[in-house]
CSV table of C-alpha atoms and ligand atoms in Angstrom, one decimal:
chain,number,residue,atom,x,y,z
A,1,UNK,CA,0.0,0.0,0.0
A,2,UNK,CA,1.3,3.4,-1.0
A,3,UNK,CA,1.7,6.2,1.6
A,4,UNK,CA,-1.0,8.4,-0.1
A,5,UNK,CA,-3.4,5.5,0.0
A,6,UNK,CA,-2.8,5.2,3.8
A,7,UNK,CA,-3.4,9.0,4.0
A,8,UNK,CA,-6.6,8.8,2.0
A,9,UNK,CA,-8.0,6.1,4.3
A,10,UNK,CA,-7.1,8.1,7.4
A,11,UNK,CA,-9.1,11.0,5.9
A,12,UNK,CA,-11.9,9.0,4.5
A,13,UNK,CA,-15.3,10.2,6.1
A,14,UNK,CA,-17.7,7.9,4.1
A,15,UNK,CA,-19.0,4.9,6.1
A,16,UNK,CA,-19.8,3.0,3.0
A,17,UNK,CA,-16.3,3.4,1.6
A,18,UNK,CA,-14.9,2.5,5.1
A,19,UNK,CA,-16.9,-0.7,5.1
A,20,UNK,CA,-14.6,-1.9,2.3
A,21,UNK,CA,-11.5,-1.2,4.4
A,22,UNK,CA,-13.0,-3.1,7.4
A,23,UNK,CA,-13.9,-6.0,5.0
A,24,UNK,CA,-10.4,-6.0,3.5
A,25,UNK,CA,-8.6,-6.0,6.9
A,26,UNK,CA,-10.9,-8.7,8.3
A,27,UNK,CA,-10.3,-10.9,5.2
A,28,UNK,CA,-6.5,-10.4,5.4
A,29,UNK,CA,-6.5,-11.2,9.1
A,30,UNK,CA,-8.5,-14.4,8.4
A,31,UNK,CA,-6.2,-15.4,5.7
A,32,UNK,CA,-2.9,-14.8,7.5
A,33,UNK,CA,-3.5,-15.3,11.2
A,34,UNK,CA,-6.8,-17.3,11.2
A,35,UNK,CA,-9.9,-17.1,13.3
A,36,UNK,CA,-8.4,-17.8,16.7
A,37,UNK,CA,-8.4,-14.9,19.2
A,38,UNK,CA,-5.4,-15.3,21.6
A,39,UNK,CA,-5.8,-14.1,25.2
A,40,UNK,CA,-2.8,-12.5,26.9
A,41,UNK,CA,-3.0,-12.1,30.7
A,42,UNK,CA,-1.9,-8.6,31.5
A,43,UNK,CA,-0.1,-8.1,34.8
A,44,UNK,CA,0.6,-4.5,35.8
A,45,UNK,CA,3.5,-5.2,38.1
A,46,UNK,CA,4.4,-1.7,39.2
A,47,UNK,CA,3.2,1.9,38.7
A,48,UNK,CA,6.4,3.5,39.9
A,49,UNK,CA,8.1,5.5,37.0
A,50,UNK,CA,11.2,7.6,36.6
A,51,UNK,CA,10.0,9.2,33.4
A,52,UNK,CA,8.2,12.5,32.8
A,53,UNK,CA,6.0,11.6,29.8
A,54,UNK,CA,3.3,14.3,29.0
A,55,UNK,CA,0.7,11.9,28.3
A,56,UNK,CA,1.0,9.2,31.0
A,57,UNK,CA,-0.6,9.4,34.5
A,58,UNK,CA,2.3,7.2,35.9
A,59,UNK,CA,4.8,10.0,35.2
A,60,UNK,CA,7.2,10.7,38.1
A,61,UNK,CA,5.9,14.3,38.9
A,62,UNK,CA,2.4,13.0,39.4
A,63,UNK,CA,2.5,13.0,43.3
A,64,UNK,CA,-1.4,12.4,43.5
A,65,UNK,CA,-1.0,8.8,42.5
A,66,UNK,CA,-0.3,6.2,45.3
A,67,UNK,CA,2.4,3.9,44.1
A,68,UNK,CA,2.5,0.2,44.3
A,69,UNK,CA,4.8,-2.7,43.3
A,70,UNK,CA,3.8,-6.4,43.2
A,71,UNK,CA,5.9,-8.9,45.0
A,72,UNK,CA,7.5,-11.8,43.1
A,73,UNK,CA,4.9,-14.1,44.8
A,74,UNK,CA,2.0,-11.8,43.8
A,75,UNK,CA,3.3,-11.9,40.1
A,76,UNK,CA,3.6,-15.7,40.2
A,77,UNK,CA,0.1,-16.0,41.5
A,78,UNK,CA,-1.3,-13.9,38.6
A,79,UNK,CA,0.7,-16.1,36.2
A,80,UNK,CA,-0.7,-19.2,37.7
A,81,UNK,CA,-4.1,-17.8,37.2
A,82,UNK,CA,-3.4,-17.2,33.6
A,83,UNK,CA,-2.2,-20.7,33.1
A,84,UNK,CA,-5.2,-22.1,34.9
A,85,UNK,CA,-7.5,-20.1,32.7
A,86,UNK,CA,-5.8,-21.6,29.6
A,87,UNK,CA,-4.1,-18.4,28.4
A,88,UNK,CA,-0.9,-19.0,26.6
A,89,UNK,CA,0.8,-15.8,27.4
A,90,UNK,CA,1.4,-13.3,30.3
A,91,UNK,CA,2.4,-9.8,29.7
A,92,UNK,CA,4.4,-8.1,32.5
A,93,UNK,CA,3.9,-4.3,32.2
A,94,UNK,CA,5.1,-1.5,34.4
A,95,UNK,CA,6.4,2.1,34.5
A,96,UNK,CA,10.2,2.5,34.3
A,97,UNK,CA,10.7,1.4,37.9
A,98,UNK,CA,14.4,1.2,39.0
A,99,UNK,CA,13.5,-1.3,41.7
A,100,UNK,CA,12.5,-3.8,39.0
A,101,UNK,CA,16.2,-4.7,38.6
A,102,UNK,CA,17.7,-6.9,35.9
A,103,UNK,CA,18.1,-9.7,38.5
A,104,UNK,CA,14.6,-9.3,39.9
A,105,UNK,CA,12.8,-9.6,36.6
A,106,UNK,CA,15.2,-12.3,35.3
A,107,UNK,CA,14.2,-14.3,38.4
A,108,UNK,CA,10.5,-13.8,37.9
A,109,UNK,CA,10.8,-14.8,34.2
A,110,UNK,CA,12.8,-17.9,35.0
A,111,UNK,CA,10.2,-18.9,37.7
A,112,UNK,CA,7.2,-18.4,35.4
A,113,UNK,CA,8.9,-20.4,32.7
A,114,UNK,CA,9.8,-23.2,35.0
A,115,UNK,CA,6.4,-23.5,36.6
A,116,UNK,CA,4.1,-22.9,33.6
A,117,UNK,CA,3.9,-23.4,29.9
A,118,UNK,CA,3.3,-19.6,29.4
A,119,UNK,CA,5.0,-17.4,26.9
A,120,UNK,CA,6.3,-14.3,28.7
A,121,UNK,CA,6.0,-10.8,27.2
A,122,UNK,CA,7.7,-7.9,28.8
A,123,UNK,CA,6.6,-4.2,28.6
A,124,UNK,CA,9.0,-2.5,30.9
A,125,UNK,CA,10.0,0.5,29.0
A,126,UNK,CA,13.5,1.5,27.8
A,127,UNK,CA,16.2,-0.7,29.2
A,128,UNK,CA,19.9,-1.2,28.6
A,129,UNK,CA,21.1,-3.7,26.0
A,130,UNK,CA,22.7,-5.8,28.9
A,131,UNK,CA,19.4,-5.9,30.8
A,132,UNK,CA,17.4,-6.9,27.7
A,133,UNK,CA,19.9,-9.5,27.0
A,134,UNK,CA,19.7,-11.0,30.5
A,135,UNK,CA,15.9,-11.1,30.3
A,136,UNK,CA,16.0,-12.9,27.0
A,137,UNK,CA,18.4,-15.4,28.4
A,138,UNK,CA,16.2,-15.8,31.5
A,139,UNK,CA,13.4,-16.9,28.9
A,140,UNK,CA,11.4,-13.9,28.0
A,141,UNK,CA,9.8,-14.4,24.6
A,142,UNK,CA,8.5,-11.0,23.5
A,143,UNK,CA,9.0,-7.3,24.1
A,144,UNK,CA,6.5,-4.5,23.6
A,145,UNK,CA,7.8,-1.0,23.3
A,146,UNK,CA,5.6,1.4,21.4
A,147,UNK,CA,7.4,4.1,19.4
A,148,UNK,CA,4.3,6.3,20.2
A,149,UNK,CA,4.7,8.5,17.2
A,150,UNK,CA,7.1,8.5,14.3
A,151,UNK,CA,7.3,12.4,14.5
A,152,UNK,CA,10.7,12.8,16.3
A,153,UNK,CA,10.1,16.4,17.2
A,154,UNK,CA,6.6,15.6,18.8
A,155,UNK,CA,8.0,12.6,20.6
A,156,UNK,CA,10.9,14.6,22.1
A,157,UNK,CA,8.4,17.0,23.6
A,158,UNK,CA,5.9,14.6,25.0
A,159,UNK,CA,8.5,11.8,26.0
A,160,UNK,CA,11.5,13.8,27.3
A,161,UNK,CA,14.7,11.6,27.3
A,162,UNK,CA,16.5,10.9,30.6
A,163,UNK,CA,19.5,13.0,31.1
A,164,UNK,CA,22.4,11.7,29.2
A,165,UNK,CA,20.3,9.2,27.2
A,166,UNK,CA,21.4,8.5,23.7
A,167,UNK,CA,19.4,5.4,22.7
A,168,UNK,CA,15.7,6.0,21.9
A,169,UNK,CA,12.9,3.6,21.3
A,170,UNK,CA,13.5,3.3,17.6
A,171,UNK,CA,17.1,2.3,18.3
A,172,UNK,CA,16.1,-0.3,20.9
A,173,UNK,CA,13.6,-2.1,18.5
A,174,UNK,CA,16.4,-3.5,16.3
A,175,UNK,CA,18.2,-4.6,19.4
A,176,UNK,CA,15.2,-6.6,20.5
A,177,UNK,CA,15.0,-8.2,17.1
A,178,UNK,CA,18.7,-9.2,17.2
A,179,UNK,CA,18.2,-10.7,20.7
A,180,UNK,CA,15.5,-13.0,19.3
A,181,UNK,CA,12.5,-11.3,20.9
A,182,UNK,CA,9.2,-11.1,19.1
A,183,UNK,CA,9.1,-7.4,18.7
A,184,UNK,CA,6.0,-5.3,19.4
A,185,UNK,CA,5.5,-1.7,19.0
A,186,UNK,CA,2.8,0.8,18.2
A,187,UNK,CA,1.4,4.3,18.6
A,188,UNK,CA,-1.3,6.5,20.3
A,189,UNK,CA,-3.9,7.9,17.9
A,190,UNK,CA,-4.8,11.5,18.3
A,191,UNK,CA,-1.9,12.8,20.4
A,192,UNK,CA,-2.2,16.6,20.5
A,193,UNK,CA,0.0,17.8,17.8
A,194,UNK,CA,-0.1,14.6,15.7
A,195,UNK,CA,-1.1,15.2,12.0
A,196,UNK,CA,-2.5,12.8,9.4
A,197,UNK,CA,0.8,12.8,7.7
A,198,UNK,CA,2.5,11.7,10.9
A,199,UNK,CA,-0.1,8.9,11.4
A,200,UNK,CA,0.4,7.8,7.7
A,201,UNK,CA,4.1,7.7,8.5
A,202,UNK,CA,3.5,5.6,11.6
A,203,UNK,CA,1.7,2.9,9.5
A,204,UNK,CA,4.5,2.9,6.9
A,205,UNK,CA,7.0,2.5,9.8
A,206,UNK,CA,5.1,-0.6,11.1
A,207,UNK,CA,5.7,-2.1,7.7
A,208,UNK,CA,9.4,-1.0,7.5
A,209,UNK,CA,10.1,-2.4,11.0
A,210,UNK,CA,8.4,-5.6,10.1
A,211,UNK,CA,6.7,-5.7,13.5
A,212,UNK,CA,5.5,-9.0,15.0
A,213,UNK,CA,3.0,-7.3,17.2
A,214,UNK,CA,1.3,-3.9,16.8
A,215,UNK,CA,-0.5,-2.1,19.6
A,216,UNK,CA,-2.7,0.9,18.7
A,217,UNK,CA,-5.1,2.8,21.0
A,218,UNK,CA,-6.6,6.2,21.2
A,219,UNK,CA,-4.8,8.9,23.2
A,220,UNK,CA,-6.9,9.5,26.4
A,221,UNK,CA,-6.1,12.7,28.3
A,222,UNK,CA,-5.1,12.3,32.0
A,223,UNK,CA,-6.0,15.4,34.1
A,224,UNK,CA,-2.7,15.1,36.1
A,225,UNK,CA,-0.5,15.4,33.0
A,226,UNK,CA,0.5,18.3,30.8
A,227,UNK,CA,-1.6,16.9,27.9
A,228,UNK,CA,-4.7,16.3,30.0
A,229,UNK,CA,-5.4,19.8,31.2
A,230,UNK,CA,-6.9,22.8,29.5
A,231,UNK,CA,-3.3,24.2,29.4
A,232,UNK,CA,-2.0,21.1,27.7
A,233,UNK,CA,-2.4,22.2,24.2
A,234,UNK,CA,-0.6,21.3,21.1
A,235,UNK,CA,3.1,20.4,21.9
A,236,UNK,CA,4.0,20.7,18.2
A,237,UNK,CA,3.4,24.4,18.4
A,238,UNK,CA,5.9,25.0,21.0
A,239,UNK,CA,4.4,26.6,24.1
A,240,UNK,CA,1.6,24.6,25.8
A,241,UNK,CA,-1.5,26.5,24.8
A,242,UNK,CA,-5.0,25.7,23.6
A,243,UNK,CA,-7.3,22.8,24.5
A,244,UNK,CA,-5.7,19.5,25.8
A,245,UNK,CA,-8.1,17.2,23.9
A,246,UNK,CA,-8.2,16.6,20.2
A,247,UNK,CA,-11.0,18.3,18.3
A,248,UNK,CA,-13.6,16.6,16.4
A,249,UNK,CA,-13.1,14.4,13.4
A,250,UNK,CA,-13.5,15.8,9.9
A,251,UNK,CA,-13.6,19.3,11.2
A,252,UNK,CA,-9.9,19.8,11.2
A,253,UNK,CA,-8.6,17.4,8.6
A,254,UNK,CA,-8.3,20.1,6.1
A,255,UNK,CA,-6.3,22.5,8.2
A,256,UNK,CA,-4.4,24.9,6.1
A,257,UNK,CA,-5.8,23.3,3.0
A,258,UNK,CA,-2.8,21.1,3.0
A,259,UNK,CA,-3.3,17.3,2.8
A,260,UNK,CA,-2.2,15.7,6.0
A,261,UNK,CA,-1.5,18.8,8.1
A,262,UNK,CA,-4.6,18.7,10.3
A,263,UNK,CA,-4.8,17.4,13.9
A,264,UNK,CA,-5.7,13.8,14.1
A,265,UNK,CA,-8.8,13.2,16.4
A,266,UNK,CA,-8.4,10.8,19.2
A,267,UNK,CA,-11.5,8.9,18.2
A,268,UNK,CA,-12.7,5.4,18.1
A,269,UNK,CA,-13.2,5.6,14.3
A,270,UNK,CA,-9.6,6.8,13.7
A,271,UNK,CA,-8.3,3.9,16.0
A,272,UNK,CA,-10.2,1.4,13.9
A,273,UNK,CA,-8.7,2.9,10.7
A,274,UNK,CA,-5.2,2.5,12.2
A,275,UNK,CA,-5.9,-1.1,13.3
A,276,UNK,CA,-7.3,-2.0,9.8
A,277,UNK,CA,-4.3,-0.3,8.1
A,278,UNK,CA,-1.8,-2.0,10.4
A,279,UNK,CA,-3.3,-5.4,9.5
A,280,UNK,CA,-3.0,-4.5,5.7
A,281,UNK,CA,0.7,-3.3,6.3
A,282,UNK,CA,1.7,-6.3,8.4
A,283,UNK,CA,-0.7,-9.2,7.5
A,284,UNK,CA,1.1,-11.8,9.8
A,285,UNK,CA,1.5,-9.6,12.9
A,286,UNK,CA,-0.4,-10.1,16.1
A,287,UNK,CA,-2.7,-7.1,16.7
A,288,UNK,CA,-4.5,-6.6,20.0
A,289,UNK,CA,-8.0,-4.9,20.3
A,290,UNK,CA,-6.8,-2.7,23.1
A,291,UNK,CA,-8.1,-1.7,26.5
A,292,UNK,CA,-7.9,2.0,25.5
A,293,UNK,CA,-10.3,1.3,22.6
A,294,UNK,CA,-12.6,-0.6,24.9
A,295,UNK,CA,-12.5,2.5,27.2
A,296,UNK,CA,-13.9,4.7,24.4
A,297,UNK,CA,-16.7,2.1,23.6
A,298,UNK,CA,-17.3,-0.3,26.4
A,299,UNK,CA,-20.2,-2.0,24.7
A,300,UNK,CA,-18.7,-2.7,21.4
A,301,UNK,CA,-15.0,-1.5,21.1
A,302,UNK,CA,-13.3,-4.9,21.6
A,303,UNK,CA,-15.6,-6.7,19.1
A,304,UNK,CA,-15.2,-4.0,16.5
A,305,UNK,CA,-11.5,-4.1,16.9
A,306,UNK,CA,-11.5,-7.8,16.4
A,307,UNK,CA,-13.7,-7.4,13.3
A,308,UNK,CA,-11.5,-4.8,11.7
A,309,UNK,CA,-8.1,-6.4,11.9
A,310,UNK,CA,-7.3,-7.5,15.4
A,311,UNK,CA,-6.7,-11.0,16.7
A,312,UNK,CA,-5.6,-10.5,20.3
A,313,UNK,CA,-7.3,-9.5,23.6
A,314,UNK,CA,-5.4,-8.8,26.8
A,315,UNK,CA,-7.6,-9.5,29.8
A,316,UNK,CA,-6.3,-7.8,33.0
A,317,UNK,CA,-5.1,-10.1,35.7
A,318,UNK,CA,-3.7,-7.4,37.9
A,319,UNK,CA,-5.0,-7.9,41.5
A,320,UNK,CA,-8.1,-5.7,41.8
A,321,UNK,CA,-6.8,-3.6,44.7
A,322,UNK,CA,-3.9,-2.4,42.5
A,323,UNK,CA,-5.7,-2.2,39.1
A,324,UNK,CA,-7.1,1.3,39.5
A,325,UNK,CA,-3.7,2.6,40.5
A,326,UNK,CA,-2.2,1.6,37.1
A,327,UNK,CA,-3.7,4.8,35.8
A,328,UNK,CA,-1.9,5.6,32.6
A,329,UNK,CA,-5.2,7.2,31.6
A,330,UNK,CA,-8.5,7.6,33.6
A,331,UNK,CA,-11.5,5.4,33.8
A,332,UNK,CA,-9.9,2.4,32.1
A,333,UNK,CA,-12.4,-0.2,30.9
A,334,UNK,CA,-12.8,-3.2,33.2
A,335,UNK,CA,-11.6,-1.6,36.5
A,336,UNK,CA,-14.4,-3.2,38.4
A,337,UNK,CA,-15.2,-6.5,36.7
A,338,UNK,CA,-13.7,-9.6,38.3
A,339,UNK,CA,-11.5,-11.8,36.2
A,340,UNK,CA,-14.3,-14.5,36.2
A,341,UNK,CA,-17.0,-12.1,34.9
A,342,UNK,CA,-14.7,-10.6,32.3
A,343,UNK,CA,-13.5,-14.0,31.1
A,344,UNK,CA,-17.0,-15.5,30.7
A,345,UNK,CA,-18.3,-12.4,28.9
A,346,UNK,CA,-15.3,-12.1,26.7
A,347,UNK,CA,-15.4,-15.8,25.7
A,348,UNK,CA,-19.1,-15.5,24.7
A,349,UNK,CA,-18.4,-12.4,22.7
A,350,UNK,CA,-15.5,-13.9,20.8
A,351,UNK,CA,-17.5,-17.1,20.0
A,352,UNK,CA,-20.5,-15.0,18.8
A,353,UNK,CA,-18.2,-13.2,16.3
A,354,UNK,CA,-17.7,-16.7,14.8
A,355,UNK,CA,-14.1,-16.7,16.1
A,356,UNK,CA,-12.4,-19.3,18.4
A,357,UNK,CA,-10.3,-18.9,21.5
A,358,UNK,CA,-6.7,-19.5,20.7
A,359,UNK,CA,-4.9,-22.4,22.4
A,360,UNK,CA,-1.1,-22.3,23.3
A,361,UNK,CA,1.2,-19.3,23.2
A,362,UNK,CA,0.1,-18.0,19.9
A,363,UNK,CA,3.4,-16.5,18.7
A,364,UNK,CA,3.4,-14.2,15.8
A,365,UNK,CA,3.3,-16.1,12.4
A,366,UNK,CA,5.5,-13.2,11.2
A,367,UNK,CA,8.2,-14.1,13.8
A,368,UNK,CA,7.9,-17.8,12.9
A,369,UNK,CA,8.4,-17.0,9.2
A,370,UNK,CA,11.5,-15.1,10.0
A,371,UNK,CA,13.1,-18.0,11.8
A,372,UNK,CA,12.8,-20.0,8.5
A,373,UNK,CA,14.5,-17.4,6.4
A,374,UNK,CA,18.3,-17.4,6.1
A,375,UNK,CA,19.7,-14.7,8.2
A,376,UNK,CA,21.6,-13.1,5.3
A,377,UNK,CA,18.4,-12.9,3.3
A,378,UNK,CA,16.6,-11.0,6.0
A,379,UNK,CA,14.9,-7.9,4.6
A,380,UNK,CA,15.7,-5.4,7.3
A,381,UNK,CA,18.9,-3.5,8.0
B,401,LIG,N1,6.5,2.0,30.7
B,401,LIG,C1,6.1,1.2,29.6
B,401,LIG,C2,4.7,0.8,29.5
B,401,LIG,C3,3.9,2.0,29.4
B,401,LIG,S1,2.1,1.8,29.3
B,401,LIG,C4,6.5,1.9,28.3
B,401,LIG,O1,6.7,3.1,28.4
B,401,LIG,O2,6.7,1.2,27.3
B,401,LIG,C5,1.9,1.2,27.7
B,401,LIG,C6,1.4,2.2,26.7
B,401,LIG,O3,0.2,2.9,27.2
B,401,LIG,C7,2.3,3.3,26.3
B,401,LIG,O4,3.3,2.8,25.4
B,401,LIG,C8,1.4,4.3,25.7
B,401,LIG,O5,1.3,4.1,24.3
B,401,LIG,C9,0.0,4.0,26.3
B,401,LIG,N2,-0.5,5.2,27.1
B,401,LIG,C10,0.2,5.8,28.0
B,401,LIG,N3,-0.5,6.9,28.4
B,401,LIG,C11,-1.6,6.9,27.7
B,401,LIG,C12,-2.8,7.8,27.5
B,401,LIG,N4,-2.9,8.9,28.3
B,401,LIG,N5,-3.7,7.5,26.6
B,401,LIG,C13,-3.6,6.4,25.9
B,401,LIG,N6,-2.6,5.5,25.9
B,401,LIG,C14,-1.6,5.9,26.8
């Protein structure tokens, strides 16, 4: 798919024409990754964070958030629950918490791998090459690290680097690949300052990076962050001014009369478009229907994501007393449901879509294909 075609879809307002995009994404999904929907048990192991990201409620300066960290035993308890429910994977996610040391996470990973048949995915932010190596050697299978936006200037503003930091997310992704991880990345849709052209570049970059997993969700403003308040504004314009939330769809897409220059709205529809385009760009990747999407449309968001390109759902297994504290954005879906209620309802919904529940770890077909290719013939680098 050409970049101008991506851009045209992102700006397409017509429901009937969009129906063709949904159909195409669903067809490509079925052909390349099948009807199975794989469930990944999400364990949010710590909400401590040393970073200052303008979008995320876990940011270090947010003193209003009570902080928690799961013990190794608590994490293992959640992993056992995932295995007991028949999930094939657990995802350990956290802020960049210095107390989650190389040794501590390596130990947790080794114990999960020794005790259960689960695949282990890590989503622990930007880590040193040595640490990523140690975790891979301990048995971690996959790593999720969204590049958030391909617009480097926008990213630098909303995701300030640590002092002295030289390696950014785009530099870490090839390292993860070289270490043998299944590599996941993705973006937020509708970041204040993100244009249609930026988002088209994001989708093109999914393809270029040949991602194994792609996570996409709408940007959801958090009131205790610079992008969540009325003063938040458009970080691409320099000083923080103007409204913190993205304006309405279709109203602003023709900003300046230049194609692609308008602000992308942080809407449900725009998120479906990016999921569908991600599926067309990376047919054999695993693509979740995300919690952020379900937060915008609790009744239908997950199903519509699954019908428009996604093949993964990540049920939250974090102990309920901690779940509301992992507040990257407010009012996350499924804060109150028990694991049992969620699991029963989710299973019924997946089956009613004519899909099945995936059995086993459900690794990315894209990653498996790559193992079969001779290294010298690999198409990246
Ligand atoms: N510390 C890890 C995990 C972060 S949470 C890391 O930085 O990689 C996982 C994802 O949640 C982030 O990558 C980001 O894309 C998303 N996220 C954070 N704040 C958000 C917000 N306000 N709205 C929507 N998504 C958000």
